[in-house]
Amino acid sequence: MLSGQSGRVSLLGGSDGKAPGAAPIPVRPPERAAVWNWPDLSVLLIEDDQADALLVEELIADGAPGLPVRWVRSAAEARERLAVELPDCVLLDLHLPDAQGLEALATVREYTDQVAVVVLTGLDQEQIGLAAVAAGAQDYLIKGRIEPELFGRALRYAIQRKQAERAAAALRASQMRAQENARLERGLLPTPLLRGERSVDIVARYRPGRANALLGGDFYDVVQQADGTVHALIGDVAGHGPDEAATGVALRLAWRTLVLSDISGIRQLRLLEEVLLAERTGKQTFATLTSLTLCPDDHRVLVTRAGHPGMLLRTGSAVDWVEVPGGPALGFLPGRADWTTHEITLPVGSGLMLFTDGLFEGHTAVGEDRLGEEGLLELARTVTVAEPSAFVDELIGRAEALAESHGGLEDDVAVMYLQWHHRDLNQDNR
């Protein structure tokens, strides 16, 4: 371990700055003030030659006063030290007892690529220094030709370049995650597929939770067949992250394929569960969903529910909670679940609002209480705007406002509002 003495460090283990049996080493005061606050940084010196280590000590005293340094003599010792803590910079001799040339650099970079590396070369090894920079080192310095000012500047620039590299890499990774999230979101939240004359008007919304660094698994979809029959789906894969989002995308695409193949109801849910079991990454992953079939001729709605919350039925200024009997979530009882399809009526002029549980599981302004299903119903009854999109936005906004003192809604929120298209209303009023 290296210890500081009078504005300098001792690499050779003695508290007086001397090697055992060696003459005292004169300590020269720094010729200029340090530009950086060197004591806040740290360096690992990997050098097997004691004389060269002493040279580095002198350079630090003059060019980077107060810089903490730890000295090891081999690549093996370096790996042990790097396992304990990472320095800001590694000063690396390319000729070690257990690693030679670029092999020494590869050893350090294999263990960690998070720190700057400055290579120390001999007078006749400038080409290997250039090769080391090409292989990932931030700089190289030739022993015996290093001035203290150049040494300090080289350390600063190497650390800054590494920090810039890490920032650029983090930015690229963030951009790639954002692009991947965007692709997954497009898969989770598609454009409705409407064929023939429109039967329903649709309002769809998605709000990421406050921890939206990881994408959620909320999804929805709408498909209208040529005869005017409308199929709608809303679902939620338990958990957050790309695996859950990808599973949600697989379920939504499978659902759309089944609808286009005229498969609905209980058989549809059984096939969707098979897809979930094949796509999920863990046995604990499950998905809740509600699947609807809306029949425009008689305004019937067939509802199949798998562990998903109920719905809000809005007629004029009245709002009611609708929750038909349902079965367990997909994947909760693989192969043993029992679901049923139930029929409700959606009167002309009424709207049916489906949502994921993130809308009512947020905290309220009072203590640790959560809004809950009853609280969501009461909140919906206080929203008096008539236009569906304004109603949906206002309800989501009020739920977010209640949770604001707790940091906002924790979970993602997906919402769909469906009502018969106004042309049907006009025809019924004739």
Short mmCIF file of C-alpha atoms in Angstrom, two decimals:
data_model
loop_
_atom_site.label_atom_id
_atom_site.label_comp_id
_atom_site.label_asym_id
_atom_site.label_seq_id
_atom_site.Cartn_x
_atom_site.Cartn_y
_atom_site.Cartn_z
CA MET A 1 0.00 0.00 0.00
CA LEU A 2 1.22 3.51 -0.81
CA SER A 3 1.13 6.16 1.88
CA GLY A 4 1.29 9.94 1.57
CA GLN A 5 4.18 12.00 3.02
CA SER A 6 4.59 15.75 2.78
CA GLY A 7 2.56 16.19 -0.39
CA ARG A 8 4.00 13.08 -2.06
CA VAL A 9 3.47 9.32 -1.99
CA SER A 10 5.87 6.56 -1.03
CA LEU A 11 5.77 3.58 -3.38
CA LEU A 12 8.49 1.62 -1.62
CA GLY A 13 6.78 0.90 1.68
CA GLY A 14 8.88 3.00 4.09
CA SER A 15 7.30 5.81 6.05
CA ASP A 16 10.35 7.97 5.36
CA GLY A 17 10.20 7.60 1.59
CA LYS A 18 13.25 5.26 1.43
CA ALA A 19 13.64 1.79 0.04
CA PRO A 20 15.16 -0.68 2.52
CA GLY A 21 18.93 -0.19 2.43
CA ALA A 22 18.68 2.75 0.04
CA ALA A 23 19.89 6.30 0.47
CA PRO A 24 17.28 8.92 1.39
CA ILE A 25 15.26 10.22 -1.56
CA PRO A 26 15.27 14.01 -1.83
CA VAL A 27 11.78 15.47 -1.85
CA ARG A 28 11.33 18.41 -4.14
CA PRO A 29 8.38 20.75 -3.67
CA PRO A 30 5.97 20.98 -6.61
CA GLU A 31 6.96 23.62 -9.09
CA ARG A 32 3.38 24.58 -9.84
CA ALA A 33 -0.01 24.14 -8.25
CA ALA A 34 -2.12 21.21 -9.36
CA VAL A 35 -4.92 22.03 -11.76
CA TRP A 36 -7.03 19.17 -10.44
CA ASN A 37 -7.75 18.18 -6.86
CA TRP A 38 -5.48 15.14 -7.11
CA PRO A 39 -6.25 13.71 -3.63
CA ASP A 40 -9.81 13.02 -4.84
CA LEU A 41 -8.48 10.66 -7.54
CA SER A 42 -6.54 7.40 -7.37
CA VAL A 43 -4.04 5.52 -9.51
CA LEU A 44 -2.92 1.91 -9.65
CA LEU A 45 0.70 1.47 -10.73
CA ILE A 46 1.54 -1.94 -12.22
CA GLU A 47 5.34 -2.02 -12.40
CA ASP A 48 7.80 -4.73 -11.40
CA ASP A 49 10.92 -2.54 -11.45
CA GLN A 50 11.59 -0.67 -8.20
CA ALA A 51 13.68 2.03 -9.88
CA ASP A 52 10.89 2.77 -12.37
CA ALA A 53 8.38 2.84 -9.54
CA LEU A 54 10.58 5.41 -7.82
CA LEU A 55 10.60 7.45 -11.04
CA VAL A 56 6.80 7.47 -11.05
CA GLU A 57 6.87 8.58 -7.40
CA GLU A 58 8.98 11.60 -8.33
CA LEU A 59 6.68 12.44 -11.23
CA ILE A 60 3.63 12.30 -9.00
CA ALA A 61 5.26 14.50 -6.38
CA ASP A 62 5.97 17.18 -8.99
CA GLY A 63 3.17 16.75 -11.54
CA ALA A 64 0.22 15.46 -9.50
CA PRO A 65 0.90 16.28 -5.84
CA GLY A 66 -1.22 14.39 -3.33
CA LEU A 67 -2.43 11.80 -5.83
CA PRO A 68 -3.06 8.49 -3.98
CA VAL A 69 -1.28 5.57 -5.65
CA ARG A 70 -1.22 1.84 -5.02
CA TRP A 71 1.69 -0.14 -6.39
CA VAL A 72 1.60 -3.79 -7.49
CA ARG A 73 4.33 -5.75 -9.25
CA SER A 74 2.40 -8.21 -11.47
CA ALA A 75 -0.77 -8.76 -13.44
CA ALA A 76 -1.95 -11.25 -10.83
CA GLU A 77 -1.57 -8.68 -8.04
CA ALA A 78 -3.34 -6.14 -10.24
CA ARG A 79 -6.34 -8.44 -10.65
CA GLU A 80 -6.56 -8.87 -6.88
CA ARG A 81 -6.41 -5.10 -6.36
CA LEU A 82 -8.97 -4.37 -9.09
CA ALA A 83 -11.33 -6.86 -7.46
CA VAL A 84 -11.23 -4.73 -4.30
CA GLU A 85 -11.62 -1.27 -5.84
CA LEU A 86 -11.35 0.46 -9.19
CA PRO A 87 -8.96 3.41 -9.52
CA ASP A 88 -9.45 6.35 -11.83
CA CYS A 89 -6.37 5.41 -13.84
CA VAL A 90 -3.96 2.50 -14.28
CA LEU A 91 -0.27 3.15 -15.04
CA LEU A 92 0.83 -0.04 -16.76
CA ASP A 93 4.30 -1.36 -17.57
CA LEU A 94 4.05 -3.70 -20.56
CA HIS A 95 6.81 -6.02 -19.33
CA LEU A 96 5.62 -7.83 -16.22
CA PRO A 97 6.74 -11.18 -14.80
CA ASP A 98 3.43 -12.81 -15.77
CA ALA A 99 2.36 -10.74 -18.80
CA GLN A 100 4.33 -9.30 -21.71
CA GLY A 101 3.51 -6.58 -24.24
CA LEU A 102 -0.12 -6.18 -25.23
CA GLU A 103 -0.93 -9.26 -23.17
CA ALA A 104 -0.50 -7.12 -20.06
CA LEU A 105 -2.96 -4.56 -21.41
CA ALA A 106 -5.41 -7.29 -22.37
CA THR A 107 -5.21 -8.68 -18.84
CA VAL A 108 -6.23 -5.35 -17.32
CA ARG A 109 -8.95 -4.65 -19.89
CA GLU A 110 -10.32 -8.18 -19.58
CA TYR A 111 -10.82 -7.62 -15.89
CA THR A 112 -12.22 -4.10 -16.13
CA ASP A 113 -12.85 -1.70 -18.98
CA GLN A 114 -14.10 1.04 -16.69
CA VAL A 115 -10.82 2.82 -15.93
CA ALA A 116 -8.33 4.81 -17.98
CA VAL A 117 -5.06 3.04 -18.85
CA VAL A 118 -1.76 4.84 -19.52
CA VAL A 119 1.00 2.55 -20.78
CA LEU A 120 4.65 3.02 -19.71
CA THR A 121 7.18 2.02 -22.39
CA GLY A 122 10.96 2.02 -22.79
CA LEU A 123 12.97 4.37 -24.99
CA ASP A 124 12.91 1.97 -27.93
CA GLN A 125 9.28 0.86 -27.59
CA GLU A 126 7.28 3.73 -29.03
CA GLN A 127 5.65 1.46 -31.62
CA ILE A 128 4.29 -0.84 -28.94
CA GLY A 129 2.97 2.23 -27.14
CA LEU A 130 1.06 3.22 -30.28
CA ALA A 131 -0.20 -0.35 -30.61
CA ALA A 132 -1.41 -0.23 -27.00
CA VAL A 133 -3.41 2.94 -27.71
CA ALA A 134 -4.92 1.24 -30.75
CA ALA A 135 -5.81 -1.71 -28.49
CA GLY A 136 -7.69 0.45 -26.00
CA ALA A 137 -5.23 2.35 -23.81
CA GLN A 138 -5.88 6.07 -23.43
CA ASP A 139 -2.22 7.13 -23.82
CA TYR A 140 1.39 5.97 -23.56
CA LEU A 141 4.42 7.58 -21.90
CA ILE A 142 8.11 6.83 -22.58
CA LYS A 143 10.13 6.24 -19.45
CA GLY A 144 12.98 8.71 -19.03
CA ARG A 145 11.35 11.31 -21.29
CA ILE A 146 8.47 12.38 -19.08
CA GLU A 147 8.38 15.86 -17.63
CA PRO A 148 6.26 16.33 -14.49
CA GLU A 149 3.93 18.81 -16.19
CA LEU A 150 3.45 16.45 -19.14
CA PHE A 151 2.88 13.57 -16.75
CA GLY A 152 0.12 15.39 -14.85
CA ARG A 153 -1.51 16.54 -18.07
CA ALA A 154 -1.35 13.01 -19.53
CA LEU A 155 -3.13 11.62 -16.47
CA ARG A 156 -5.82 14.27 -16.62
CA TYR A 157 -6.44 13.78 -20.32
CA ALA A 158 -6.50 10.00 -20.00
CA ILE A 159 -9.09 10.13 -17.22
CA GLN A 160 -11.16 12.68 -19.13
CA ARG A 161 -11.02 10.63 -22.33
CA LYS A 162 -12.14 7.52 -20.46
CA GLN A 163 -14.97 9.43 -18.85
CA ALA A 164 -16.00 10.69 -22.28
CA GLU A 165 -15.86 7.15 -23.68
CA ARG A 166 -18.01 5.85 -20.85
CA ALA A 167 -20.50 8.69 -21.25
CA ALA A 168 -20.68 8.07 -25.00
CA ALA A 169 -21.15 4.33 -24.43
CA ALA A 170 -23.88 5.00 -21.87
CA LEU A 171 -25.59 7.38 -24.31
CA ARG A 172 -25.45 4.79 -27.09
CA ALA A 173 -26.84 2.14 -24.77
CA SER A 174 -29.59 4.53 -23.66
CA GLN A 175 -30.47 5.32 -27.27
CA MET A 176 -30.57 1.63 -28.13
CA ARG A 177 -32.83 0.96 -25.13
CA ALA A 178 -35.06 3.84 -26.16
CA GLN A 179 -35.29 2.49 -29.71
CA GLU A 180 -36.03 -1.01 -28.42
CA ASN A 181 -38.63 0.37 -26.01
CA ALA A 182 -40.21 2.31 -28.87
CA ARG A 183 -40.43 -0.86 -30.95
CA LEU A 184 -41.92 -2.76 -28.03
CA GLU A 185 -44.38 0.04 -27.33
CA ARG A 186 -45.52 -0.02 -30.94
CA GLY A 187 -46.07 -3.74 -30.52
CA LEU A 188 -47.99 -3.28 -27.27
CA LEU A 189 -50.04 -0.28 -28.39
CA PRO A 190 -50.94 -0.75 -32.05
CA THR A 191 -53.16 1.16 -34.43
CA PRO A 192 -56.65 -0.45 -34.40
CA LEU A 193 -57.39 -2.61 -37.43
CA LEU A 194 -60.78 -1.44 -38.69
CA ARG A 195 -62.30 -3.03 -41.80
CA GLY A 196 -65.54 -1.92 -43.39
CA GLU A 197 -67.69 0.92 -42.12
CA ARG A 198 -66.70 1.99 -38.61
CA SER A 199 -68.85 0.48 -35.86
CA VAL A 200 -67.27 1.95 -32.73
CA ASP A 201 -65.42 5.06 -31.69
CA ILE A 202 -62.23 4.33 -29.75
CA VAL A 203 -60.22 6.40 -27.28
CA ALA A 204 -56.95 4.77 -26.26
CA ARG A 205 -54.35 6.09 -23.82
CA TYR A 206 -51.09 4.87 -22.35
CA ARG A 207 -49.21 6.47 -19.44
CA PRO A 208 -45.84 5.13 -18.25
CA GLY A 209 -45.39 4.74 -14.51
CA ARG A 210 -42.88 6.77 -12.53
CA ALA A 211 -40.35 3.90 -12.79
CA ASN A 212 -40.60 3.85 -16.59
CA ALA A 213 -36.91 3.15 -17.09
CA LEU A 214 -38.20 -0.38 -17.52
CA LEU A 215 -41.00 -0.84 -20.00
CA GLY A 216 -44.20 -2.37 -18.66
CA GLY A 217 -46.28 -5.18 -20.12
CA ASP A 218 -49.62 -3.36 -20.57
CA PHE A 219 -51.18 -3.89 -24.00
CA TYR A 220 -54.40 -3.39 -25.94
CA ASP A 221 -55.79 -3.95 -29.43
CA VAL A 222 -58.94 -3.50 -31.50
CA VAL A 223 -59.94 -5.38 -34.65
CA GLN A 224 -63.13 -4.75 -36.62
CA GLN A 225 -64.25 -7.43 -39.05
CA ALA A 226 -65.82 -6.65 -42.41
CA ASP A 227 -69.35 -7.34 -41.08
CA GLY A 228 -68.93 -4.65 -38.40
CA THR A 229 -68.25 -6.97 -35.45
CA VAL A 230 -65.59 -5.44 -33.23
CA HIS A 231 -63.11 -7.36 -31.08
CA ALA A 232 -61.24 -5.54 -28.32
CA LEU A 233 -58.53 -6.62 -25.91
CA ILE A 234 -56.76 -5.14 -22.93
CA GLY A 235 -54.15 -6.96 -20.86
CA ASP A 236 -51.25 -6.70 -18.46
CA VAL A 237 -48.24 -8.99 -18.09
CA ALA A 238 -47.07 -9.08 -14.48
CA GLY A 239 -43.74 -7.31 -13.93
CA HIS A 240 -41.66 -4.75 -15.78
CA GLY A 241 -38.83 -5.00 -18.25
CA PRO A 242 -38.13 -6.05 -21.83
CA ASP A 243 -39.02 -9.71 -21.20
CA GLU A 244 -42.47 -8.82 -19.89
CA ALA A 245 -42.99 -6.30 -22.69
CA ALA A 246 -41.97 -8.84 -25.31
CA THR A 247 -44.39 -11.36 -23.79
CA GLY A 248 -47.14 -8.73 -23.99
CA VAL A 249 -46.33 -8.13 -27.66
CA ALA A 250 -46.48 -11.89 -28.35
CA LEU A 251 -49.89 -12.16 -26.65
CA ARG A 252 -51.32 -9.19 -28.52
CA LEU A 253 -50.10 -10.46 -31.90
CA ALA A 254 -51.41 -13.94 -31.12
CA TRP A 255 -54.78 -12.45 -30.13
CA ARG A 256 -55.03 -10.46 -33.36
CA THR A 257 -54.15 -13.58 -35.38
CA LEU A 258 -56.80 -15.60 -33.56
CA VAL A 259 -59.43 -12.91 -34.18
CA LEU A 260 -58.60 -12.80 -37.87
CA SER A 261 -58.97 -16.59 -37.85
CA ASP A 262 -62.47 -16.26 -36.30
CA ILE A 263 -61.38 -17.76 -32.97
CA SER A 264 -62.84 -16.06 -29.90
CA GLY A 265 -64.20 -16.79 -26.44
CA ILE A 266 -62.89 -19.62 -24.28
CA ARG A 267 -60.90 -21.31 -27.04
CA GLN A 268 -59.13 -18.02 -27.66
CA LEU A 269 -58.03 -17.76 -24.02
CA ARG A 270 -56.77 -21.34 -23.94
CA LEU A 271 -54.62 -20.73 -27.01
CA LEU A 272 -53.36 -17.44 -25.57
CA GLU A 273 -52.32 -19.23 -22.40
CA GLU A 274 -50.35 -21.71 -24.49
CA VAL A 275 -48.56 -18.77 -26.11
CA LEU A 276 -47.82 -17.27 -22.69
CA LEU A 277 -46.40 -20.53 -21.37
CA ALA A 278 -44.16 -20.81 -24.43
CA GLU A 279 -42.97 -17.18 -24.36
CA ARG A 280 -42.55 -16.37 -20.68
CA THR A 281 -39.07 -16.37 -19.18
CA GLY A 282 -40.10 -17.43 -15.67
CA LYS A 283 -42.71 -19.76 -14.24
CA GLN A 284 -44.08 -16.96 -12.08
CA THR A 285 -45.03 -14.78 -15.07
CA PHE A 286 -48.75 -14.46 -15.68
CA ALA A 287 -51.03 -12.09 -17.59
CA THR A 288 -54.45 -10.67 -16.91
CA LEU A 289 -56.73 -9.69 -19.78
CA THR A 290 -60.26 -8.91 -20.85
CA SER A 291 -61.42 -9.80 -24.36
CA LEU A 292 -64.60 -8.30 -25.84
CA THR A 293 -66.75 -9.00 -28.89
CA LEU A 294 -69.06 -6.09 -29.72
CA CYS A 295 -72.05 -6.86 -31.96
CA PRO A 296 -73.38 -3.65 -33.57
CA ASP A 297 -76.68 -5.10 -34.80
CA ASP A 298 -78.14 -5.60 -31.31
CA HIS A 299 -75.55 -3.75 -29.19
CA ARG A 300 -74.51 -6.88 -27.31
CA VAL A 301 -71.04 -7.25 -25.85
CA LEU A 302 -69.56 -10.67 -25.11
CA VAL A 303 -66.99 -10.45 -22.30
CA THR A 304 -64.33 -13.03 -21.43
CA ARG A 305 -62.23 -12.08 -18.40
CA ALA A 306 -59.04 -13.68 -17.10
CA GLY A 307 -58.03 -12.16 -13.78
CA HIS A 308 -58.42 -8.62 -15.10
CA PRO A 309 -60.20 -5.73 -13.30
CA GLY A 310 -63.76 -4.79 -14.13
CA MET A 311 -64.92 -1.99 -16.45
CA LEU A 312 -66.65 1.36 -16.15
CA LEU A 313 -70.00 1.75 -17.94
CA ARG A 314 -70.81 5.39 -18.59
CA THR A 315 -74.29 6.48 -19.66
CA GLY A 316 -74.79 10.23 -19.71
CA SER A 317 -73.60 11.49 -16.32
CA ALA A 318 -74.00 8.08 -14.63
CA VAL A 319 -70.99 5.81 -14.16
CA ASP A 320 -71.27 2.20 -12.96
CA TRP A 321 -68.80 -0.58 -12.27
CA VAL A 322 -69.28 -3.67 -14.45
CA GLU A 323 -67.49 -6.86 -13.49
CA VAL A 324 -68.70 -10.11 -15.03
CA PRO A 325 -67.61 -13.45 -13.56
CA GLY A 326 -64.23 -14.53 -14.82
CA GLY A 327 -61.44 -17.03 -14.37
CA PRO A 328 -57.82 -16.81 -13.23
CA ALA A 329 -55.07 -14.96 -15.05
CA LEU A 330 -53.34 -16.69 -17.93
CA GLY A 331 -50.49 -18.84 -16.64
CA PHE A 332 -51.76 -18.85 -13.05
CA LEU A 333 -53.20 -22.38 -13.28
CA PRO A 334 -51.68 -23.72 -16.50
CA GLY A 335 -54.03 -26.12 -18.25
CA ARG A 336 -56.50 -26.13 -15.34
CA ALA A 337 -58.16 -22.72 -15.59
CA ASP A 338 -61.89 -22.44 -16.19
CA TRP A 339 -63.21 -19.37 -17.98
CA THR A 340 -66.69 -18.36 -19.10
CA THR A 341 -68.08 -15.79 -21.53
CA HIS A 342 -70.81 -13.43 -20.37
CA GLU A 343 -73.08 -11.08 -22.26
CA ILE A 344 -73.86 -7.48 -21.38
CA THR A 345 -75.64 -4.71 -23.25
CA LEU A 346 -73.95 -1.50 -24.30
CA PRO A 347 -76.79 0.96 -24.97
CA VAL A 348 -76.50 3.52 -27.75
CA GLY A 349 -74.85 6.63 -26.36
CA SER A 350 -73.09 4.71 -23.58
CA GLY A 351 -69.39 4.10 -23.29
CA LEU A 352 -67.40 1.19 -21.91
CA MET A 353 -64.00 2.00 -20.37
CA LEU A 354 -61.38 -0.73 -19.91
CA PHE A 355 -58.10 -0.18 -18.06
CA THR A 356 -55.15 -1.87 -16.39
CA ASP A 357 -54.74 -1.88 -12.62
CA GLY A 358 -52.11 0.86 -12.64
CA LEU A 359 -54.98 3.36 -12.84
CA PHE A 360 -56.34 2.52 -9.36
CA GLU A 361 -53.34 1.06 -7.52
CA GLY A 362 -51.65 4.42 -7.01
CA HIS A 363 -51.53 6.02 -3.57
CA THR A 364 -53.90 8.78 -2.61
CA ALA A 365 -52.91 12.00 -0.90
CA VAL A 366 -53.92 10.51 2.48
CA GLY A 367 -51.21 8.40 4.09
CA GLU A 368 -50.43 5.08 2.47
CA ASP A 369 -53.97 4.39 1.27
CA ARG A 370 -54.43 3.40 -2.36
CA LEU A 371 -57.22 4.58 -4.62
CA GLY A 372 -58.64 1.09 -5.24
CA GLU A 373 -61.54 0.07 -7.43
CA GLU A 374 -64.19 1.76 -5.30
CA GLY A 375 -62.14 4.93 -5.16
CA LEU A 376 -61.72 4.91 -8.95
CA LEU A 377 -65.50 4.57 -9.40
CA GLU A 378 -66.17 7.49 -7.05
CA LEU A 379 -63.50 9.54 -8.82
CA ALA A 380 -65.05 8.77 -12.22
CA ARG A 381 -68.43 9.94 -10.96
CA THR A 382 -66.93 13.36 -10.20
CA VAL A 383 -65.81 13.86 -13.83
CA THR A 384 -68.60 15.71 -15.57
CA VAL A 385 -67.15 16.33 -19.04
CA ALA A 386 -69.19 14.60 -21.73
CA GLU A 387 -66.72 14.08 -24.57
CA PRO A 388 -65.09 10.62 -24.22
CA SER A 389 -61.47 11.64 -24.81
CA ALA A 390 -61.80 14.53 -22.35
CA PHE A 391 -63.42 12.18 -19.80
CA VAL A 392 -60.57 9.68 -20.10
CA ASP A 393 -57.86 12.33 -19.86
CA GLU A 394 -59.52 14.00 -16.90
CA LEU A 395 -59.90 10.72 -15.00
CA ILE A 396 -56.28 9.74 -15.59
CA GLY A 397 -55.16 13.25 -14.63
CA ARG A 398 -57.09 13.15 -11.34
CA ALA A 399 -55.67 9.72 -10.45
CA GLU A 400 -52.16 11.05 -11.16
CA ALA A 401 -52.83 14.16 -9.07
CA LEU A 402 -53.92 12.07 -6.08
CA ALA A 403 -50.68 10.08 -6.30
CA GLU A 404 -48.47 13.13 -6.81
CA SER A 405 -47.42 13.34 -3.16
CA HIS A 406 -46.11 9.76 -3.49
CA GLY A 407 -44.20 10.42 -6.68
CA GLY A 408 -47.02 9.73 -9.13
CA LEU A 409 -48.54 6.50 -10.38
CA GLU A 410 -46.13 3.62 -9.83
CA ASP A 411 -47.35 1.33 -12.59
CA ASP A 412 -48.04 1.82 -16.28
CA VAL A 413 -51.62 2.62 -17.25
CA ALA A 414 -53.41 1.51 -20.42
CA VAL A 415 -56.98 2.68 -21.06
CA MET A 416 -59.52 2.01 -23.82
CA TYR A 417 -62.89 3.71 -24.11
CA LEU A 418 -65.38 2.22 -26.60
CA GLN A 419 -68.77 3.47 -27.70
CA TRP A 420 -70.94 2.89 -30.73
CA HIS A 421 -70.06 5.12 -33.65
CA HIS A 422 -72.22 8.25 -33.95
CA ARG A 423 -73.62 7.08 -37.32
CA ASP A 424 -75.27 4.14 -35.55
CA LEU A 425 -76.71 6.61 -33.04
CA ASN A 426 -78.12 8.75 -35.84
CA GLN A 427 -79.69 5.73 -37.52
CA ASP A 428 -81.31 4.58 -34.27
CA ASN A 429 -82.77 8.05 -33.69
CA ARG A 430 -84.55 8.15 -37.05
#
